């Protein structure tokens, strides 16, 4: 028996680091949005009594270093269900180390798949309680949609859903380590604080233009991304309502109200970015494929 899950990427419509915590983590304020770019995670029962992983790309670890492996191990430990053997097959479409929560999405997909596969019957919140032990973005990747995330990213609140629009994703041919990004914040501190109240008002009014204008990510103040200025300029020139970096980078995204404009910008960005996609908001973090 197998369960197949679409595990969706996310973008940060706003990301503010509020403070460094005594436990070494950081308190955050984020407006997070699931998008239609996804990895396919297929969990299949085997008789190996082991957790094995297969993937369509070569630079992904296939052992306990993979968040999907850790998600499965924690699921069996938390539920006390005996693992008779599973294989986790990951077809990656979400760029790696891109600020789009690709690894967290895979971990969320495994938890959702195993809950269905084993008949464990855990609630979404119970899955999130397991997921946060693997990574701060995993609870969001389980729930998905449009959410306000606080704490380390694990305290989630519903807000009004983002209106249908077109989201252009562009990742330059570099990667940014999240731990390094936070170290840069600790060393440099921020010089400007995003308008969090203004963003919440825009989100609750569902005014796409206002949301796009309020988008901001504090990591942009101290993380240097090659070609970012060119990418943003092309997006704006092509009609983007707003542009921003996602997560700790390096992916830059633009919000468009017209697909044609987004596609035109995508064509122009091929000189500056390795991974380019035009997608739309989605209302879930994971979707079981029947």
PDB file of C-alpha atoms in Angstrom:
ATOM      1  CA  UNK A   1       0.000   0.000   0.000  1.00  0.00           C
ATOM      2  CA  UNK A   2       1.198   3.540  -0.692  1.00  0.00           C
ATOM      3  CA  UNK A   3       0.093   7.113  -0.085  1.00  0.00           C
ATOM      4  CA  UNK A   4       1.092   9.952  -2.396  1.00  0.00           C
ATOM      5  CA  UNK A   5       1.134  13.569  -1.170  1.00  0.00           C
ATOM      6  CA  UNK A   6       1.665  16.901  -2.878  1.00  0.00           C
ATOM      7  CA  UNK A   7       3.869  18.865  -0.454  1.00  0.00           C
ATOM      8  CA  UNK A   8       3.628  22.563  -1.315  1.00  0.00           C
ATOM      9  CA  UNK A   9       6.337  25.236  -1.063  1.00  0.00           C
ATOM     10  CA  UNK A  10       5.863  28.482   0.837  1.00  0.00           C
ATOM     11  CA  UNK A  11       6.803  32.115   0.474  1.00  0.00           C
ATOM     12  CA  UNK A  12       7.060  34.789   3.162  1.00  0.00           C
ATOM     13  CA  UNK A  13       4.884  37.793   2.390  1.00  0.00           C
ATOM     14  CA  UNK A  14       6.502  39.327   5.475  1.00  0.00           C
ATOM     15  CA  UNK A  15       9.348  38.160   7.694  1.00  0.00           C
ATOM     16  CA  UNK A  16      10.485  40.076  10.770  1.00  0.00           C
ATOM     17  CA  UNK A  17      12.899  38.839  13.426  1.00  0.00           C
ATOM     18  CA  UNK A  18      11.507  40.237  16.655  1.00  0.00           C
ATOM     19  CA  UNK A  19      14.179  39.094  19.122  1.00  0.00           C
ATOM     20  CA  UNK A  20      16.799  36.468  19.887  1.00  0.00           C
ATOM     21  CA  UNK A  21      15.632  33.996  22.519  1.00  0.00           C
ATOM     22  CA  UNK A  22      17.618  32.630  25.445  1.00  0.00           C
ATOM     23  CA  UNK A  23      17.455  29.146  23.880  1.00  0.00           C
ATOM     24  CA  UNK A  24      19.341  30.389  20.817  1.00  0.00           C
ATOM     25  CA  UNK A  25      16.300  30.502  18.551  1.00  0.00           C
ATOM     26  CA  UNK A  26      14.591  33.696  17.376  1.00  0.00           C
ATOM     27  CA  UNK A  27      11.069  35.037  17.867  1.00  0.00           C
ATOM     28  CA  UNK A  28       9.556  35.757  14.477  1.00  0.00           C
ATOM     29  CA  UNK A  29       6.615  37.518  12.856  1.00  0.00           C
ATOM     30  CA  UNK A  30       5.811  36.039   9.458  1.00  0.00           C
ATOM     31  CA  UNK A  31       2.942  36.079   7.030  1.00  0.00           C
ATOM     32  CA  UNK A  32       3.371  32.785   5.219  1.00  0.00           C
ATOM     33  CA  UNK A  33       1.693  31.633   2.026  1.00  0.00           C
ATOM     34  CA  UNK A  34       1.531  28.191   0.399  1.00  0.00           C
ATOM     35  CA  UNK A  35       2.090  28.217  -3.354  1.00  0.00           C
ATOM     36  CA  UNK A  36       1.350  25.742  -6.142  1.00  0.00           C
ATOM     37  CA  UNK A  37       4.982  24.629  -6.549  1.00  0.00           C
ATOM     38  CA  UNK A  38       5.251  21.204  -4.887  1.00  0.00           C
ATOM     39  CA  UNK A  39       7.319  18.079  -4.249  1.00  0.00           C
ATOM     40  CA  UNK A  40       5.595  14.717  -4.613  1.00  0.00           C
ATOM     41  CA  UNK A  41       6.169  12.510  -1.565  1.00  0.00           C
ATOM     42  CA  UNK A  42       5.144   8.858  -1.899  1.00  0.00           C
ATOM     43  CA  UNK A  43       5.310   6.613   1.161  1.00  0.00           C
ATOM     44  CA  UNK A  44       5.139   2.895   0.400  1.00  0.00           C
ATOM     45  CA  UNK A  45       4.939   0.006   2.855  1.00  0.00           C
ATOM     46  CA  UNK A  46       7.774  -2.518   2.579  1.00  0.00           C
ATOM     47  CA  UNK A  47       8.891  -5.460   4.695  1.00  0.00           C
ATOM     48  CA  UNK A  48      12.389  -4.162   5.333  1.00  0.00           C
ATOM     49  CA  UNK A  49      11.711  -2.932   8.895  1.00  0.00           C
ATOM     50  CA  UNK A  50      13.702   0.130   7.844  1.00  0.00           C
ATOM     51  CA  UNK A  51      13.136   3.663   6.610  1.00  0.00           C
ATOM     52  CA  UNK A  52      14.559   4.059   3.114  1.00  0.00           C
ATOM     53  CA  UNK A  53      14.529   7.097   0.846  1.00  0.00           C
ATOM     54  CA  UNK A  54      14.734   7.557  -2.919  1.00  0.00           C
ATOM     55  CA  UNK A  55      14.852  10.865  -4.778  1.00  0.00           C
ATOM     56  CA  UNK A  56      14.972  12.135  -8.351  1.00  0.00           C
ATOM     57  CA  UNK A  57      17.955  14.426  -7.717  1.00  0.00           C
ATOM     58  CA  UNK A  58      21.417  13.457  -6.519  1.00  0.00           C
ATOM     59  CA  UNK A  59      22.329  16.148  -3.987  1.00  0.00           C
ATOM     60  CA  UNK A  60      19.659  15.183  -1.440  1.00  0.00           C
ATOM     61  CA  UNK A  61      20.771  12.971   1.499  1.00  0.00           C
ATOM     62  CA  UNK A  62      19.081   9.569   1.642  1.00  0.00           C
ATOM     63  CA  UNK A  63      19.678   8.887   5.341  1.00  0.00           C
ATOM     64  CA  UNK A  64      18.798  10.395   8.737  1.00  0.00           C
ATOM     65  CA  UNK A  65      20.194  13.751   7.562  1.00  0.00           C
ATOM     66  CA  UNK A  66      17.067  14.063   5.425  1.00  0.00           C
ATOM     67  CA  UNK A  67      14.182  15.782   7.199  1.00  0.00           C
ATOM     68  CA  UNK A  68      11.791  13.252   5.634  1.00  0.00           C
ATOM     69  CA  UNK A  69      13.660  10.411   7.361  1.00  0.00           C
ATOM     70  CA  UNK A  70      13.552  12.215  10.707  1.00  0.00           C
ATOM     71  CA  UNK A  71       9.841  12.906  10.263  1.00  0.00           C
ATOM     72  CA  UNK A  72       9.126   9.204   9.759  1.00  0.00           C
ATOM     73  CA  UNK A  73      11.277   8.154  12.726  1.00  0.00           C
ATOM     74  CA  UNK A  74       9.565  10.678  15.010  1.00  0.00           C
ATOM     75  CA  UNK A  75       6.111   9.645  13.780  1.00  0.00           C
ATOM     76  CA  UNK A  76       6.698   6.001  14.703  1.00  0.00           C
ATOM     77  CA  UNK A  77       8.210   7.003  18.042  1.00  0.00           C
ATOM     78  CA  UNK A  78       5.346   9.365  18.917  1.00  0.00           C
ATOM     79  CA  UNK A  79       2.552   6.988  17.912  1.00  0.00           C
ATOM     80  CA  UNK A  80       4.245   3.811  19.196  1.00  0.00           C
ATOM     81  CA  UNK A  81       3.341   2.193  15.879  1.00  0.00           C
ATOM     82  CA  UNK A  82       5.860  -0.439  14.856  1.00  0.00           C
ATOM     83  CA  UNK A  83       7.637   0.305  11.606  1.00  0.00           C
ATOM     84  CA  UNK A  84       7.461  -2.822   9.452  1.00  0.00           C
ATOM     85  CA  UNK A  85       9.298  -0.975   6.720  1.00  0.00           C
ATOM     86  CA  UNK A  86       8.611   2.052   4.517  1.00  0.00           C
ATOM     87  CA  UNK A  87      10.169   3.684   1.493  1.00  0.00           C
ATOM     88  CA  UNK A  88       9.869   7.435   1.011  1.00  0.00           C
ATOM     89  CA  UNK A  89      10.158   8.501  -2.605  1.00  0.00           C
ATOM     90  CA  UNK A  90      10.609  12.236  -3.174  1.00  0.00           C
ATOM     91  CA  UNK A  91      10.176  13.860  -6.564  1.00  0.00           C
ATOM     92  CA  UNK A  92      11.623  17.328  -6.007  1.00  0.00           C
ATOM     93  CA  UNK A  93      10.370  20.361  -7.881  1.00  0.00           C
ATOM     94  CA  UNK A  94      10.906  22.881  -5.090  1.00  0.00           C
ATOM     95  CA  UNK A  95      14.442  24.293  -5.423  1.00  0.00           C
ATOM     96  CA  UNK A  96      16.817  23.153  -2.675  1.00  0.00           C
ATOM     97  CA  UNK A  97      18.131  25.652  -0.056  1.00  0.00           C
ATOM     98  CA  UNK A  98      15.997  28.363  -1.611  1.00  0.00           C
ATOM     99  CA  UNK A  99      13.967  29.860   1.260  1.00  0.00           C
ATOM    100  CA  UNK A 100      10.869  27.994   0.047  1.00  0.00           C
ATOM    101  CA  UNK A 101      10.726  25.331   2.808  1.00  0.00           C
ATOM    102  CA  UNK A 102      11.319  22.444   0.400  1.00  0.00           C
ATOM    103  CA  UNK A 103      12.787  20.184   3.079  1.00  0.00           C
ATOM    104  CA  UNK A 104      10.103  21.102   5.600  1.00  0.00           C
ATOM    105  CA  UNK A 105       7.422  20.430   2.990  1.00  0.00           C
ATOM    106  CA  UNK A 106       8.849  16.935   2.466  1.00  0.00           C
ATOM    107  CA  UNK A 107       8.834  16.295   6.221  1.00  0.00           C
ATOM    108  CA  UNK A 108       5.235  17.506   6.440  1.00  0.00           C
ATOM    109  CA  UNK A 109       4.297  15.298   3.494  1.00  0.00           C
ATOM    110  CA  UNK A 110       5.749  12.237   5.224  1.00  0.00           C
ATOM    111  CA  UNK A 111       3.790  12.918   8.428  1.00  0.00           C
ATOM    112  CA  UNK A 112       0.535  13.395   6.520  1.00  0.00           C
ATOM    113  CA  UNK A 113       1.158  10.264   4.437  1.00  0.00           C
ATOM    114  CA  UNK A 114       2.061   8.081   7.426  1.00  0.00           C
ATOM    115  CA  UNK A 115      -0.988   9.267   9.358  1.00  0.00           C
ATOM    116  CA  UNK A 116      -3.150   8.062   6.470  1.00  0.00           C
ATOM    117  CA  UNK A 117      -1.132   4.938   5.718  1.00  0.00           C
ATOM    118  CA  UNK A 118      -1.111   3.630   9.299  1.00  0.00           C
ATOM    119  CA  UNK A 119      -4.625   4.799  10.226  1.00  0.00           C
ATOM    120  CA  UNK A 120      -3.157   6.573  13.252  1.00  0.00           C
ATOM    121  CA  UNK A 121      -5.941   9.169  13.174  1.00  0.00           C
ATOM    122  CA  UNK A 122      -3.864  12.053  14.489  1.00  0.00           C
ATOM    123  CA  UNK A 123      -5.360  15.534  14.213  1.00  0.00           C
ATOM    124  CA  UNK A 124      -3.612  18.259  12.258  1.00  0.00           C
ATOM    125  CA  UNK A 125      -2.507  19.853  15.540  1.00  0.00           C
ATOM    126  CA  UNK A 126      -1.087  16.547  16.777  1.00  0.00           C
ATOM    127  CA  UNK A 127       0.870  16.183  13.538  1.00  0.00           C
ATOM    128  CA  UNK A 128       2.156  19.735  14.037  1.00  0.00           C
ATOM    129  CA  UNK A 129       3.339  18.843  17.556  1.00  0.00           C
ATOM    130  CA  UNK A 130       5.495  16.129  16.000  1.00  0.00           C
ATOM    131  CA  UNK A 131       6.547  18.321  13.106  1.00  0.00           C
ATOM    132  CA  UNK A 132       7.902  21.211  15.188  1.00  0.00           C
ATOM    133  CA  UNK A 133      10.485  18.850  16.686  1.00  0.00           C
ATOM    134  CA  UNK A 134      11.895  18.387  13.182  1.00  0.00           C
ATOM    135  CA  UNK A 135      11.820  21.989  11.989  1.00  0.00           C
ATOM    136  CA  UNK A 136      10.074  25.284  12.718  1.00  0.00           C
ATOM    137  CA  UNK A 137       8.487  25.482   9.243  1.00  0.00           C
ATOM    138  CA  UNK A 138       7.012  21.968   9.352  1.00  0.00           C
ATOM    139  CA  UNK A 139       3.778  22.908  11.217  1.00  0.00           C
ATOM    140  CA  UNK A 140       3.044  25.573   8.609  1.00  0.00           C
ATOM    141  CA  UNK A 141       3.785  23.101   5.818  1.00  0.00           C
ATOM    142  CA  UNK A 142       1.238  20.720   7.355  1.00  0.00           C
ATOM    143  CA  UNK A 143      -1.516  23.343   7.699  1.00  0.00           C
ATOM    144  CA  UNK A 144      -0.689  25.671   4.811  1.00  0.00           C
ATOM    145  CA  UNK A 145      -2.739  28.395   3.175  1.00  0.00           C
ATOM    146  CA  UNK A 146      -2.261  31.965   4.425  1.00  0.00           C
ATOM    147  CA  UNK A 147      -1.180  32.114   8.076  1.00  0.00           C
ATOM    148  CA  UNK A 148       0.430  34.435  10.597  1.00  0.00           C
ATOM    149  CA  UNK A 149       3.356  32.576  12.176  1.00  0.00           C
ATOM    150  CA  UNK A 150       4.921  33.693  15.446  1.00  0.00           C
ATOM    151  CA  UNK A 151       7.209  32.193  18.076  1.00  0.00           C
ATOM    152  CA  UNK A 152       9.920  30.295  16.191  1.00  0.00           C
ATOM    153  CA  UNK A 153       7.370  29.922  13.400  1.00  0.00           C
ATOM    154  CA  UNK A 154       5.308  27.281  15.188  1.00  0.00           C
ATOM    155  CA  UNK A 155       2.538  29.489  16.652  1.00  0.00           C
ATOM    156  CA  UNK A 156       0.074  29.751  13.788  1.00  0.00           C
ATOM    157  CA  UNK A 157      -2.987  31.963  13.408  1.00  0.00           C
ATOM    158  CA  UNK A 158      -5.515  32.091  10.593  1.00  0.00           C
ATOM    159  CA  UNK A 159      -5.766  35.277   8.549  1.00  0.00           C
ATOM    160  CA  UNK A 160      -7.798  36.061   5.442  1.00  0.00           C
ATOM    161  CA  UNK A 161      -6.633  34.042   2.408  1.00  0.00           C
ATOM    162  CA  UNK A 162      -4.611  35.732  -0.297  1.00  0.00           C
ATOM    163  CA  UNK A 163      -6.672  36.574  -3.358  1.00  0.00           C
ATOM    164  CA  UNK A 164      -5.961  34.671  -6.556  1.00  0.00           C
ATOM    165  CA  UNK A 165      -2.877  36.126  -8.181  1.00  0.00           C
ATOM    166  CA  UNK A 166       0.224  34.993 -10.042  1.00  0.00           C
ATOM    167  CA  UNK A 167       3.482  34.479  -8.181  1.00  0.00           C
ATOM    168  CA  UNK A 168       6.751  34.516 -10.091  1.00  0.00           C
ATOM    169  CA  UNK A 169       9.564  32.624  -8.358  1.00  0.00           C
ATOM    170  CA  UNK A 170      13.207  33.236  -9.325  1.00  0.00           C
ATOM    171  CA  UNK A 171      16.151  31.534  -7.594  1.00  0.00           C
ATOM    172  CA  UNK A 172      19.692  32.580  -8.544  1.00  0.00           C
ATOM    173  CA  UNK A 173      22.292  29.818  -8.859  1.00  0.00           C
ATOM    174  CA  UNK A 174      23.390  30.080  -5.213  1.00  0.00           C
ATOM    175  CA  UNK A 175      22.162  28.691  -1.901  1.00  0.00           C
ATOM    176  CA  UNK A 176      21.817  30.352   1.503  1.00  0.00           C
ATOM    177  CA  UNK A 177      22.279  28.409   4.731  1.00  0.00           C
ATOM    178  CA  UNK A 178      19.546  29.378   7.189  1.00  0.00           C
ATOM    179  CA  UNK A 179      21.807  29.068  10.257  1.00  0.00           C
ATOM    180  CA  UNK A 180      24.324  31.381   8.565  1.00  0.00           C
ATOM    181  CA  UNK A 181      21.566  33.890   7.832  1.00  0.00           C
ATOM    182  CA  UNK A 182      20.558  34.059  11.498  1.00  0.00           C
ATOM    183  CA  UNK A 183      24.202  34.463  12.529  1.00  0.00           C
ATOM    184  CA  UNK A 184      24.386  37.442  10.186  1.00  0.00           C
ATOM    185  CA  UNK A 185      21.333  38.917  11.883  1.00  0.00           C
ATOM    186  CA  UNK A 186      22.882  38.399  15.320  1.00  0.00           C
ATOM    187  CA  UNK A 187      26.089  40.089  14.168  1.00  0.00           C
ATOM    188  CA  UNK A 188      24.549  42.970  12.199  1.00  0.00           C
ATOM    189  CA  UNK A 189      21.083  43.460  13.681  1.00  0.00           C
ATOM    190  CA  UNK A 190      18.396  45.102  11.588  1.00  0.00           C
ATOM    191  CA  UNK A 191      18.171  48.765  10.745  1.00  0.00           C
ATOM    192  CA  UNK A 192      14.531  48.842   9.666  1.00  0.00           C
ATOM    193  CA  UNK A 193      11.436  47.135  11.062  1.00  0.00           C
ATOM    194  CA  UNK A 194       8.643  46.072   8.672  1.00  0.00           C
ATOM    195  CA  UNK A 195       5.171  47.584   9.049  1.00  0.00           C
ATOM    196  CA  UNK A 196       3.577  44.546  10.689  1.00  0.00           C
ATOM    197  CA  UNK A 197       0.294  46.248  11.604  1.00  0.00           C
ATOM    198  CA  UNK A 198      -0.027  47.675   8.099  1.00  0.00           C
ATOM    199  CA  UNK A 199       0.504  44.225   6.603  1.00  0.00           C
ATOM    200  CA  UNK A 200      -2.092  42.644   8.910  1.00  0.00           C
ATOM    201  CA  UNK A 201      -4.625  45.323   7.918  1.00  0.00           C
ATOM    202  CA  UNK A 202      -3.874  44.735   4.232  1.00  0.00           C
ATOM    203  CA  UNK A 203      -4.171  40.957   4.653  1.00  0.00           C
ATOM    204  CA  UNK A 204      -7.480  41.233   6.519  1.00  0.00           C
ATOM    205  CA  UNK A 205      -8.894  43.587   3.857  1.00  0.00           C
ATOM    206  CA  UNK A 206      -7.583  41.213   1.142  1.00  0.00           C
ATOM    207  CA  UNK A 207      -6.274  44.208  -0.813  1.00  0.00           C
ATOM    208  CA  UNK A 208      -3.703  42.613  -3.123  1.00  0.00           C
ATOM    209  CA  UNK A 209      -1.999  45.901  -4.076  1.00  0.00           C
ATOM    210  CA  UNK A 210      -1.631  46.944  -0.417  1.00  0.00           C
ATOM    211  CA  UNK A 211      -0.315  43.503   0.554  1.00  0.00           C
ATOM    212  CA  UNK A 212       2.271  43.649  -2.228  1.00  0.00           C
ATOM    213  CA  UNK A 213       3.401  47.133  -1.178  1.00  0.00           C
ATOM    214  CA  UNK A 214       3.817  46.042   2.464  1.00  0.00           C
ATOM    215  CA  UNK A 215       5.899  42.937   1.657  1.00  0.00           C
ATOM    216  CA  UNK A 216       9.249  42.995   3.441  1.00  0.00           C
ATOM    217  CA  UNK A 217      11.887  40.545   4.660  1.00  0.00           C
ATOM    218  CA  UNK A 218      14.473  41.665   7.240  1.00  0.00           C
ATOM    219  CA  UNK A 219      16.992  39.105   5.944  1.00  0.00           C
ATOM    220  CA  UNK A 220      17.398  41.329   2.887  1.00  0.00           C
ATOM    221  CA  UNK A 221      19.151  43.875   5.115  1.00  0.00           C
ATOM    222  CA  UNK A 222      22.195  41.639   5.626  1.00  0.00           C
ATOM    223  CA  UNK A 223      22.014  38.736   3.131  1.00  0.00           C
ATOM    224  CA  UNK A 224      23.617  39.505  -0.214  1.00  0.00           C
ATOM    225  CA  UNK A 225      21.973  37.706  -3.142  1.00  0.00           C
ATOM    226  CA  UNK A 226      23.648  37.849  -6.572  1.00  0.00           C
ATOM    227  CA  UNK A 227      21.478  39.414  -9.299  1.00  0.00           C
ATOM    228  CA  UNK A 228      18.764  40.365  -6.788  1.00  0.00           C
ATOM    229  CA  UNK A 229      18.667  43.982  -7.945  1.00  0.00           C
ATOM    230  CA  UNK A 230      18.322  42.910 -11.593  1.00  0.00           C
ATOM    231  CA  UNK A 231      15.668  40.306 -10.772  1.00  0.00           C
ATOM    232  CA  UNK A 232      13.586  42.786  -8.786  1.00  0.00           C
ATOM    233  CA  UNK A 233      13.943  45.470 -11.452  1.00  0.00           C
ATOM    234  CA  UNK A 234      12.756  43.133 -14.210  1.00  0.00           C
ATOM    235  CA  UNK A 235       9.779  42.010 -12.127  1.00  0.00           C
ATOM    236  CA  UNK A 236       8.761  45.610 -11.405  1.00  0.00           C
ATOM    237  CA  UNK A 237       9.271  46.714 -15.015  1.00  0.00           C
ATOM    238  CA  UNK A 238       7.057  43.808 -16.106  1.00  0.00           C
ATOM    239  CA  UNK A 239       4.190  44.876 -13.850  1.00  0.00           C
ATOM    240  CA  UNK A 240       4.765  43.206 -10.469  1.00  0.00           C
ATOM    241  CA  UNK A 241       2.653  44.778  -7.726  1.00  0.00           C
ATOM    242  CA  UNK A 242       5.456  43.998  -5.260  1.00  0.00           C
ATOM    243  CA  UNK A 243       8.664  41.979  -4.951  1.00  0.00           C
ATOM    244  CA  UNK A 244      10.387  40.371  -1.988  1.00  0.00           C
ATOM    245  CA  UNK A 245      12.870  37.681  -0.948  1.00  0.00           C
ATOM    246  CA  UNK A 246      11.483  34.509   0.638  1.00  0.00           C
ATOM    247  CA  UNK A 247      12.845  33.053   3.875  1.00  0.00           C
ATOM    248  CA  UNK A 248      16.597  33.397   4.288  1.00  0.00           C
ATOM    249  CA  UNK A 249      16.908  33.531   0.491  1.00  0.00           C
ATOM    250  CA  UNK A 250      18.061  33.533  -2.149  1.00  0.00           C
ATOM    251  CA  UNK A 251      14.703  33.140  -3.959  1.00  0.00           C
ATOM    252  CA  UNK A 252      13.012  36.371  -4.992  1.00  0.00           C
ATOM    253  CA  UNK A 253       9.316  36.432  -5.849  1.00  0.00           C
ATOM    254  CA  UNK A 254       6.942  38.908  -7.426  1.00  0.00           C
ATOM    255  CA  UNK A 255       3.163  39.228  -7.059  1.00  0.00           C
ATOM    256  CA  UNK A 256       1.270  39.866 -10.319  1.00  0.00           C
ATOM    257  CA  UNK A 257      -2.420  40.385 -11.023  1.00  0.00           C
ATOM    258  CA  UNK A 258      -1.944  39.325 -14.643  1.00  0.00           C
ATOM    259  CA  UNK A 259      -0.514  35.974 -15.811  1.00  0.00           C
ATOM    260  CA  UNK A 260       0.744  37.398 -19.104  1.00  0.00           C
ATOM    261  CA  UNK A 261       2.873  39.953 -17.264  1.00  0.00           C
ATOM    262  CA  UNK A 262       4.292  37.257 -14.983  1.00  0.00           C
ATOM    263  CA  UNK A 263       5.161  35.028 -17.949  1.00  0.00           C
ATOM    264  CA  UNK A 264       6.848  37.919 -19.744  1.00  0.00           C
ATOM    265  CA  UNK A 265       8.978  38.631 -16.682  1.00  0.00           C
ATOM    266  CA  UNK A 266       9.831  34.931 -16.368  1.00  0.00           C
ATOM    267  CA  UNK A 267      11.211  34.931 -19.899  1.00  0.00           C
ATOM    268  CA  UNK A 268      13.379  37.964 -19.201  1.00  0.00           C
ATOM    269  CA  UNK A 269      14.786  36.462 -15.989  1.00  0.00           C
ATOM    270  CA  UNK A 270      16.518  33.481 -17.621  1.00  0.00           C
ATOM    271  CA  UNK A 271      19.828  35.356 -17.674  1.00  0.00           C
ATOM    272  CA  UNK A 272      19.708  36.018 -13.931  1.00  0.00           C
ATOM    273  CA  UNK A 273      18.101  33.001 -12.259  1.00  0.00           C
ATOM    274  CA  UNK A 274      18.499  29.225 -12.407  1.00  0.00           C
ATOM    275  CA  UNK A 275      15.043  28.158 -11.199  1.00  0.00           C
ATOM    276  CA  UNK A 276      12.039  30.113 -12.469  1.00  0.00           C
ATOM    277  CA  UNK A 277       8.342  29.303 -12.068  1.00  0.00           C
ATOM    278  CA  UNK A 278       4.984  31.045 -12.319  1.00  0.00           C
ATOM    279  CA  UNK A 279       2.446  29.696  -9.853  1.00  0.00           C
ATOM    280  CA  UNK A 280      -0.576  30.677  -7.732  1.00  0.00           C
ATOM    281  CA  UNK A 281      -1.519  30.637  -4.026  1.00  0.00           C
ATOM    282  CA  UNK A 282      -2.952  27.400  -2.638  1.00  0.00           C
ATOM    283  CA  UNK A 283      -5.040  26.840   0.472  1.00  0.00           C
ATOM    284  CA  UNK A 284      -3.284  23.736   1.839  1.00  0.00           C
ATOM    285  CA  UNK A 285       0.202  22.741   2.916  1.00  0.00           C
ATOM    286  CA  UNK A 286      -0.201  19.093   1.893  1.00  0.00           C
ATOM    287  CA  UNK A 287      -2.698  17.311  -0.309  1.00  0.00           C
ATOM    288  CA  UNK A 288      -3.174  13.559  -0.475  1.00  0.00           C
ATOM    289  CA  UNK A 289      -3.403  12.482  -4.098  1.00  0.00           C
ATOM    290  CA  UNK A 290      -6.185   9.962  -4.595  1.00  0.00           C
TER     291      UNK A 290
END
